[in-house]
Amino acid sequence: MDAPSPHLGRALAHREPSGLRRHGPHAPSPAAPATGPWAPGGIAVHETGPEALARLQQVLTDALQGHALTAQLQLRQAPEDGCVQAFWPLALQQALAPGHDTLELHSRLGLPAPQPGREAGDAPETAAALLLGPHWQDFPSVQELASALRVRRNVARAAARTMLDFDTEAVERPWEFWHHDDSRGFHIREGVSLIDALRQATQPEVSGARYAFSCYRATEYVLLLGLAEELQQANPPLYAQLQALWRRRAIVSAEFHEVFLRETGSLDAPLPPRYYVPGDRVWFRNPDEASADAAGFEGSWVIYLGGGHFCNFWEKDRPFDFETKCLEVHHWRDGLWHDAQGEARIDEARVAQAMARTRADPAALARILARMQRFRDPRGVYAEGGCIDSTREQLRWVCPGSADLRLPAE
């Protein structure tokens, strides 16, 4: 947990994302790796007319930054409702993201490798990943699409630059920017910029220090920073409201999810297991019940950076690839021990040793990855599931006239 308040009890370590999930009680069958039939997608904007088509084409052309595949984009006005749509031919979609696997999209597009710990969320990869989804990506306006692309870049870049100390109990922030009390949580001081305060708390290159966080709270700060950076430019009145709110109190946990995020996919209709868009918030669930009892090891909340990498809040220059993250979560069970009070703890040195042994045994590695890359079991169930969640989380719409982000009055 990030603070020992009566409202932020041990649940903040998030042994399960309870209170954040609104799904039915049943997960997809975990008896096999998560797979599914191909479903072509694209981007749909709920505006009409030739001017909307031209604006959509311009936004995507700018995002793809002159990539040769821009010329293969097809645009149309949908006959059923008149909205404007952009998509690639089916054969190209399947070639770029077979099985909706976007983990290799960066290399398939021939994009240069980003600098670890500094840059992430390339605009061409982000736009391409949205075009390659298993369903139509709906936006209320072309302006909102452009904003969403910028927000995703902001979030991925902030996550890449974030480096923290893992501690679920310490109460730490740069106090010249932050206050804390049990009733209001971590809130910013009068006269302090919310953007500056978030950067100071999460980016050692800005503050010169590292502060204690859980991975869940870290994702909230990264998402909030990416949002605030966009609001400052695209919707200054809403940014002013957000900043004023954070001077009064913090929004965390289930309330943060409800206010700021939308969730795509569900346990009954899961997203493809290797489909990720830069800026997504992602949950890797620990399927081992015993080690999941250790605070902070119930699972791992991360941001997808693009390029096949997920952020590493503890060593930003060593982001996780998909297989390494699955392997790490599996081997938490090998680091389990109990302290003098009987509390479950994880020895991460032992975890690293177990990971090294598995990497040296190709058969064991294949067996573990096959199991871990199944969809997770439902909340409270530890059976045959793996660590892969069925959903992704993204920030809400933010532009004047179409924003669906509603800040609480108090």
XYZ file of N, CA and C in Angstrom, residues 103 303-311 319-322:
42
model
N 2.789 -7.708 -30.467
C 4.054 -7.628 -29.736
C 5.247 -7.487 -30.679
N 2.348 -0.862 -17.704
C 1.919 -0.132 -18.894
C 2.643 -0.728 -20.090
N 1.894 -0.947 -21.178
C 2.552 -1.422 -22.394
C 3.225 -0.243 -23.079
N 4.536 -0.380 -23.323
C 5.341 0.697 -23.888
C 5.369 0.687 -25.406
N 5.038 -0.459 -26.008
C 5.282 -0.669 -27.424
C 6.593 -1.409 -27.621
N 6.841 -1.816 -28.856
C 8.079 -2.528 -29.140
C 8.189 -3.863 -28.444
N 7.058 -4.442 -28.022
C 7.078 -5.721 -27.324
C 7.463 -5.628 -25.868
N 7.493 -4.422 -25.296
C 7.971 -4.235 -23.931
C 6.900 -3.630 -23.019
N 6.966 -4.070 -21.769
C 6.140 -3.536 -20.688
C 7.057 -2.836 -19.689
N 6.562 -1.780 -19.067
C 7.418 -0.980 -18.191
C 7.922 -1.804 -17.014
N 13.137 -2.879 -19.395
C 11.709 -3.204 -19.502
C 11.511 -4.693 -19.771
N 10.333 -5.184 -19.422
C 10.013 -6.603 -19.585
C 9.494 -6.883 -20.992
N 9.931 -7.993 -21.581
C 9.182 -8.502 -22.713
C 8.095 -9.430 -22.184
N 7.224 -9.864 -23.055
C 6.047 -10.637 -22.652
C 6.443 -11.937 -21.948
